[in-house]
CSV table of C-alpha atoms in Angstrom, one decimal:
chain,number,residue,atom,x,y,z
A,613,MET,CA,118.7,90.7,115.5
A,614,SER,CA,114.9,91.1,115.7
A,615,SER,CA,112.7,90.4,112.6
A,616,LYS,CA,111.0,93.8,113.2
A,617,GLY,CA,114.2,95.7,112.5
A,618,SER,CA,114.7,93.9,109.1
A,619,ALA,CA,111.1,94.3,107.9
A,620,PRO,CA,110.5,96.7,105.0
A,621,ALA,CA,109.5,100.2,106.1
A,622,LYS,CA,106.0,99.9,104.8
A,623,ALA,CA,105.4,96.2,105.6
A,624,GLY,CA,102.6,96.9,108.1
A,625,LEU,CA,100.4,99.2,106.0
A,626,ARG,CA,97.6,100.9,108.0
A,627,VAL,CA,94.5,100.6,105.9
A,628,GLY,CA,90.9,101.8,106.3
A,629,VAL,CA,87.6,101.0,104.5
A,630,ILE,CA,85.1,103.7,103.7
A,631,GLY,CA,81.6,102.4,103.2
A,632,ALA,CA,80.4,99.3,105.0
A,633,GLY,CA,77.7,98.1,102.7
A,634,VAL,CA,78.0,94.7,100.9
A,635,MET,CA,81.1,95.6,99.0
A,636,GLY,CA,82.8,97.5,101.8
A,637,SER,CA,82.2,94.6,104.2
A,638,ASN,CA,83.9,92.3,101.7
A,639,HIS,CA,86.9,94.7,101.4
A,640,ALA,CA,87.2,94.7,105.2
A,641,ARG,CA,87.0,90.9,105.4
A,642,VAL,CA,89.8,90.5,102.8
A,643,LEU,CA,92.0,93.2,104.2
A,644,ALA,CA,91.7,91.7,107.8
A,645,GLY,CA,93.2,88.5,106.5
A,646,LEU,CA,96.1,89.9,104.5
A,647,PRO,CA,99.6,89.7,105.8
A,648,GLY,CA,101.5,92.9,106.4
A,649,VAL,CA,98.2,94.9,106.7
A,650,SER,CA,96.7,96.4,109.7
A,651,LEU,CA,93.0,97.1,109.2
A,652,VAL,CA,92.5,100.3,111.2
A,653,GLY,CA,88.7,100.2,110.8
A,654,VAL,CA,85.6,100.9,108.6
A,655,VAL,CA,83.7,104.2,108.3
A,656,ASP,CA,80.0,104.3,107.7
A,657,PRO,CA,77.2,106.7,109.0
A,658,SER,CA,74.9,103.7,109.3
A,659,THR,CA,75.0,101.9,112.7
A,660,ALA,CA,73.6,98.7,111.2
A,661,HIS,CA,76.4,98.7,108.5
A,662,ARG,CA,79.1,99.4,111.1
A,663,THR,CA,77.8,96.6,113.3
A,664,ARG,CA,77.8,94.1,110.4
A,665,ALA,CA,81.4,95.0,109.4
A,666,THR,CA,82.7,94.8,112.9
A,667,GLU,CA,81.0,91.4,113.5
A,668,LEU,CA,82.5,90.2,110.2
A,669,THR,CA,86.1,91.4,110.9
A,670,ASN,CA,86.3,92.2,114.6
A,671,CYS,CA,87.8,95.6,113.6
A,672,ASN,CA,87.0,99.1,114.8
A,673,SER,CA,84.3,101.2,113.2
A,674,PHE,CA,83.9,105.0,112.9
A,675,GLU,CA,80.9,107.2,112.1
A,676,THR,CA,83.0,109.9,110.3
A,677,LEU,CA,86.1,110.2,108.1
A,678,ASP,CA,87.8,112.5,110.5
A,679,GLN,CA,87.6,109.7,113.2
A,680,LEU,CA,89.5,107.4,110.8
A,681,PHE,CA,92.0,110.1,109.9
A,682,ALA,CA,92.7,110.6,113.6
A,683,GLU,CA,93.8,107.0,113.9
A,684,GLY,CA,96.3,107.4,111.1
A,685,VAL,CA,96.1,105.5,107.8
A,686,ASP,CA,98.4,104.9,104.8
A,687,ALA,CA,95.7,103.8,102.4
A,688,VAL,CA,92.0,103.5,102.1
A,689,THR,CA,89.5,101.7,99.9
A,690,ILE,CA,86.4,103.7,99.0
A,691,ALA,CA,83.2,101.5,98.7
A,692,ALA,CA,80.7,104.2,99.5
A,693,PRO,CA,77.8,105.1,97.1
A,694,THR,CA,79.1,106.5,93.8
A,695,HIS,CA,77.8,110.0,94.3
A,696,LEU,CA,80.1,110.3,97.4
A,697,HIS,CA,83.3,109.1,95.7
A,698,HIS,CA,84.5,112.5,94.6
A,699,GLU,CA,84.1,114.2,98.0
A,700,ILE,CA,85.6,111.3,99.9
A,701,ALA,CA,88.5,110.7,97.5
A,702,LEU,CA,89.5,114.4,97.5
A,703,ALA,CA,89.4,114.5,101.4
A,704,CYS,CA,91.7,111.4,101.6
A,705,ILE,CA,94.1,112.7,98.9
A,706,ALA,CA,94.4,116.0,100.7
A,707,LYS,CA,95.7,114.0,103.7
A,708,ASN,CA,98.3,112.3,101.4
A,709,ILE,CA,96.4,108.9,101.8
A,710,ASN,CA,96.6,106.4,98.9
A,711,VAL,CA,93.2,105.5,97.5
A,712,LEU,CA,91.5,102.6,95.8
A,713,VAL,CA,88.1,103.8,94.5
A,714,GLU,CA,85.4,101.2,93.7
A,715,LYS,CA,84.1,101.5,90.1
A,716,PRO,CA,82.8,103.7,88.7
A,717,ILE,CA,85.4,106.3,89.7
A,718,ALA,CA,82.8,109.0,90.2
A,719,SER,CA,79.3,110.1,89.2
A,720,THR,CA,80.6,112.2,86.3
A,721,VAL,CA,83.6,112.3,84.0
A,722,GLU,CA,84.5,115.8,85.3
A,723,GLU,CA,84.5,114.6,89.0
A,724,GLY,CA,86.7,111.6,87.9
A,725,ARG,CA,89.2,113.9,86.2
A,726,GLU,CA,89.4,116.0,89.4
A,727,ILE,CA,90.2,113.0,91.5
A,728,VAL,CA,92.9,111.9,89.0
A,729,ALA,CA,94.5,115.4,88.9
A,730,ALA,CA,94.5,115.7,92.7
A,731,ALA,CA,96.2,112.3,93.1
A,732,GLN,CA,98.8,113.2,90.6
A,733,LYS,CA,99.5,116.5,92.3
A,734,ALA,CA,99.8,114.9,95.7
A,735,GLY,CA,101.9,112.0,94.4
A,736,VAL,CA,99.6,109.4,96.0
A,737,THR,CA,98.6,106.0,94.5
A,738,LEU,CA,95.1,106.0,92.9
A,739,MET,CA,93.6,102.7,91.7
A,740,ILE,CA,90.1,102.0,90.4
A,741,GLY,CA,88.3,98.9,91.5
A,742,HIS,CA,87.5,97.2,88.2
A,743,VAL,CA,87.6,93.9,90.0
A,744,GLU,CA,86.6,91.8,86.9
A,745,ARG,CA,90.2,92.2,85.5
A,746,PHE,CA,91.3,90.1,88.5
A,747,ASN,CA,88.8,87.3,87.7
A,748,PRO,CA,91.1,84.3,86.9
A,749,ALA,CA,88.9,83.4,83.9
A,750,VAL,CA,89.3,87.0,82.5
A,751,ALA,CA,93.1,86.7,83.0
A,752,ALA,CA,93.1,83.4,81.1
A,753,VAL,CA,91.1,84.9,78.2
A,754,LYS,CA,93.5,87.9,78.2
A,755,GLN,CA,96.5,85.6,78.1
A,756,ALA,CA,95.0,83.4,75.3
A,757,ILE,CA,94.5,86.4,73.0
A,758,GLU,CA,97.9,88.0,73.7
A,759,GLY,CA,99.5,88.9,70.3
A,760,GLU,CA,96.4,87.8,68.4
A,761,ASP,CA,94.7,89.9,65.7
A,762,ILE,CA,91.3,90.4,67.5
A,763,LEU,CA,88.2,90.7,65.3
A,764,SER,CA,85.3,90.8,67.7
A,765,ILE,CA,84.3,90.6,71.4
A,766,ALA,CA,80.9,89.7,72.8
A,767,ILE,CA,80.1,90.0,76.5
A,768,THR,CA,77.0,89.0,78.3
A,769,ARG,CA,76.3,90.2,81.9
A,770,VAL,CA,72.8,89.6,83.0
A,771,GLY,CA,70.8,88.8,86.2
A,772,PRO,CA,67.9,89.7,88.4
A,773,PHE,CA,67.2,93.2,89.7
A,774,PRO,CA,69.6,94.0,92.6
A,775,PRO,CA,67.7,95.2,95.7
A,776,ARG,CA,70.7,97.4,96.7
A,777,MET,CA,70.6,99.5,93.5
A,778,SER,CA,68.8,102.8,93.4
A,779,ASN,CA,70.5,105.7,91.7
A,780,VAL,CA,72.0,104.1,88.5
A,781,GLY,CA,70.9,101.7,85.8
A,782,VAL,CA,72.6,98.7,84.2
A,783,VAL,CA,75.1,100.7,82.1
A,784,ILE,CA,76.9,102.3,85.1
A,785,ASP,CA,76.3,99.3,87.4
A,786,LEU,CA,77.2,96.4,85.1
A,787,ALA,CA,78.3,97.4,81.6
A,788,VAL,CA,81.1,99.7,82.9
A,789,HIS,CA,82.9,96.4,83.9
A,790,ASP,CA,82.8,95.2,80.3
A,791,ILE,CA,83.6,98.5,78.7
A,792,ASP,CA,86.8,98.4,80.8
A,793,LEU,CA,87.4,94.7,79.7
A,794,ILE,CA,87.0,95.7,76.0
A,795,ARG,CA,89.6,98.5,76.3
A,796,TRP,CA,91.9,96.1,78.3
A,797,PHE,CA,91.6,93.2,75.9
A,798,THR,CA,92.1,95.3,72.8
A,799,GLU,CA,94.6,97.8,74.3
A,800,SER,CA,92.7,100.3,72.2
A,801,ASP,CA,90.3,103.2,72.8
A,802,ILE,CA,86.6,102.9,72.0
A,803,VAL,CA,85.8,105.4,69.2
A,804,GLU,CA,82.2,104.5,68.3
A,805,VAL,CA,79.2,103.7,70.5
A,806,GLN,CA,75.8,102.5,69.4
A,807,PRO,CA,73.5,102.0,72.4
A,808,GLN,CA,70.0,100.6,72.6
A,809,LEU,CA,68.5,101.1,76.0
A,810,SER,CA,65.1,100.3,77.6
A,811,SER,CA,63.5,100.8,81.0
A,812,ALA,CA,61.2,97.9,81.1
A,813,VAL,CA,60.6,97.6,84.9
A,814,ALA,CA,62.9,100.0,86.6
A,815,GLU,CA,63.0,103.8,86.6
A,816,ARG,CA,66.4,103.8,84.9
A,817,GLU,CA,67.5,101.6,82.0
A,818,ASP,CA,67.4,97.9,82.9
A,819,ILE,CA,68.1,96.5,79.4
A,820,ALA,CA,71.1,97.6,77.4
A,821,LEU,CA,72.5,96.3,74.1
A,822,LEU,CA,75.7,98.2,73.4
A,823,GLN,CA,77.8,98.1,70.3
A,824,PHE,CA,81.3,99.5,70.0
A,825,ARG,CA,84.1,99.9,67.5
A,826,THR,CA,87.7,100.4,68.9
A,827,ALA,CA,90.4,102.6,67.3
A,828,SER,CA,92.1,99.3,66.2
A,829,GLY,CA,88.9,98.2,64.3
A,830,VAL,CA,87.6,95.6,66.8
A,831,LEU,CA,83.8,95.3,66.9
A,832,ALA,CA,82.4,94.6,70.3
A,833,HIS,CA,79.0,94.2,71.9
A,834,ILE,CA,77.7,94.0,75.5
A,835,ASN,CA,74.3,92.5,76.4
A,836,THR,CA,73.3,93.4,79.9
A,837,ASN,CA,70.0,93.5,81.8
A,838,TRP,CA,68.3,93.1,85.2
A,839,LEU,CA,65.5,91.0,83.8
A,840,THR,CA,67.1,87.5,83.7
A,841,PRO,CA,66.1,85.3,86.7
A,842,PHE,CA,69.7,84.0,87.1
A,843,LYS,CA,73.2,85.4,86.8
A,844,ALA,CA,75.1,84.8,83.6
A,845,ARG,CA,78.6,86.3,82.8
A,846,SER,CA,80.4,85.3,79.6
A,847,VAL,CA,83.0,86.6,77.3
A,848,THR,CA,83.8,85.4,73.7
A,849,VAL,CA,86.7,86.7,71.6
A,850,ALA,CA,87.2,85.9,68.0
A,851,THR,CA,90.7,86.5,66.5
A,852,ARG,CA,92.1,85.5,63.1
A,853,GLY,CA,93.5,82.3,64.6
A,854,LYS,CA,91.3,81.5,67.6
A,855,TYR,CA,87.9,81.6,69.2
A,856,VAL,CA,88.0,81.9,73.0
A,857,MET,CA,85.0,81.4,75.3
A,858,GLY,CA,85.1,82.3,79.0
A,859,ASP,CA,82.4,81.7,81.6
A,860,LEU,CA,83.2,84.2,84.3
A,861,LEU,CA,81.1,82.4,87.0
A,862,THR,CA,82.2,78.8,86.5
A,863,ARG,CA,85.6,80.1,85.5
A,864,GLN,CA,85.9,77.7,82.5
A,865,VAL,CA,87.8,79.0,79.5
A,866,THR,CA,87.8,77.1,76.2
A,867,GLU,CA,89.9,77.8,73.1
A,868,CYS,CA,89.1,76.7,69.6
A,869,PHE,CA,92.1,76.8,67.2
A,870,GLY,CA,93.7,75.1,64.2
A,871,PHE,CA,90.9,75.8,61.7
A,872,LYS,CA,91.0,73.7,58.6
A,873,PRO,CA,89.5,74.3,55.2
A,874,ASP,CA,87.1,71.4,55.7
A,875,GLY,CA,85.6,73.1,58.8
A,876,SER,CA,87.3,71.0,61.4
A,877,TYR,CA,89.2,72.5,64.3
A,878,SER,CA,90.8,71.6,67.7
A,879,MET,CA,89.5,72.5,71.2
A,880,ARG,CA,91.1,72.7,74.6
A,881,HIS,CA,90.3,73.9,78.1
A,882,LEU,CA,92.7,76.5,79.4
A,883,PRO,CA,94.1,76.4,82.9
A,884,VAL,CA,92.4,78.9,85.2
A,885,GLY,CA,93.6,80.1,88.6
A,886,HIS,CA,91.5,80.0,91.8
A,887,ASP,CA,92.2,83.4,93.3
A,888,GLU,CA,89.4,85.4,94.8
A,889,PRO,CA,89.3,88.5,92.5
A,890,LEU,CA,88.8,91.0,95.3
A,891,ARG,CA,91.8,89.6,97.2
A,892,ALA,CA,94.0,89.7,94.1
A,893,GLU,CA,92.8,93.3,93.4
A,894,LEU,CA,93.6,94.5,97.0
A,895,ILE,CA,97.0,92.8,97.0
A,896,ALA,CA,97.8,94.6,93.6
A,897,PHE,CA,96.7,97.9,95.1
A,898,LEU,CA,98.8,97.5,98.3
A,899,ASN,CA,101.8,96.4,96.3
A,900,ALA,CA,101.5,99.5,94.1
A,901,VAL,CA,101.4,101.6,97.3
A,902,ARG,CA,104.4,99.9,98.9
A,903,HIS,CA,106.6,100.1,95.8
A,904,GLY,CA,105.3,103.4,94.3
A,905,GLU,CA,104.4,101.6,91.1
A,906,THR,CA,101.7,102.4,88.5
A,907,PRO,CA,98.6,100.6,89.7
A,908,ALA,CA,96.9,97.8,87.7
A,909,VAL,CA,93.9,100.0,86.9
A,910,THR,CA,94.8,103.7,86.7
A,911,GLY,CA,92.6,106.7,87.4
A,912,ASP,CA,92.8,107.6,83.7
A,913,GLU,CA,91.5,104.1,82.8
A,914,GLY,CA,88.7,104.5,85.2
A,915,VAL,CA,87.7,107.9,83.7
A,916,ALA,CA,87.9,106.5,80.2
A,917,SER,CA,85.5,103.6,80.9
A,918,LEU,CA,83.1,106.0,82.7
A,919,GLU,CA,83.3,108.4,79.7
A,920,ILE,CA,82.2,105.6,77.3
A,921,ALA,CA,79.4,104.5,79.7
A,922,THR,CA,78.2,108.1,79.9
A,923,ARG,CA,78.3,108.4,76.1
A,924,CYS,CA,76.1,105.3,75.9
A,925,LEU,CA,73.5,107.0,78.1
A,926,GLU,CA,73.7,110.3,76.2
A,927,THR,CA,73.6,108.9,72.6
A,928,PRO,CA,70.1,109.0,71.3
A,929,SER,CA,69.0,105.9,69.5
A,930,ARG,CA,67.4,106.6,66.1
A,931,PRO,CA,64.1,104.9,65.6
A,932,ALA,CA,63.5,103.5,62.1
A,933,ALA,CA,60.9,105.4,60.1
A,934,VAL,CA,57.6,103.6,59.8
A,935,SER,CA,55.5,104.5,56.8
A,936,PRO,CA,51.8,105.1,57.5
A,937,ALA,CA,50.8,102.4,55.0
A,938,ARG,CA,52.5,99.7,57.2
A,939,LYS,CA,50.7,100.6,60.4
A,940,GLY,CA,47.6,98.6,59.7
A,941,PRO,CA,47.2,94.9,58.6
A,942,ARG,CA,48.8,94.1,55.3
A,943,ARG,CA,46.5,94.0,52.4
A,944,VAL,CA,47.0,91.0,50.1
A,945,ALA,CA,46.9,92.0,46.4
A,946,GLY,CA,45.0,89.7,44.1
């Protein structure tokens, strides 16, 4: 009996990648190495992007979506610019193709909701690429706080200005990752936002200090910018019984616990896996496609995080009133 006959019906999933920039090329690289996956090819209007992707993966490349559709695909990952997500996702869903959309799900909440509704109606798998959930350090933090009474969360995500960025600021590019993590850690919706934004160098906001309160009462803040000369990514979570610190770049997670009245406590390093986050994410997506299961990050979750990020951009910060007497130098009485 041949092994081919005993393989699951969808073992050899035919997958395409739409968008062959930095992220899309990484998608193609990972998919090309996954067992049970046939990388049909990448789509990108740019000749240079297509050349880079094919050199990296030795796969076919196409200039248009229709050329990819003609080859036949079971699933696609969409890593095109955000403003194209809506149009591309709807075109794929109309062909009954399962879709992973890179974060954010779309340019607007309304477009995101339309993608979710179309996928539900067609009965196809829709997953959103909030890849930070698949960072082994984030998974270790999540496991450490399971069942704990969370009090506060602080996340720092800073670095230099990215040359590839053009049409969004730090809130949509960076902070949307951490908005998703706050919702995931707390398993609660964000009900209050207090943003402080500044455009110091870029046209759009390049500094954001964001404060939140969840429905469960957790206070959280995100510090993000494009002004730091090096990358830093860290998460700290305070609960009634623990203080957990995670460095998302070095993947070190430390837990403080056993607090005593005299101020002493115990510390330990937690075990952290070595998976490549993108590989773990794509495997999770393809497993959801194969088994018809709810994906790890649903379309509704992607919309919810985009909605909070959008509220951060729309909420006006209220400047403190400055009395006229305080404008000049202080006069010393006497």
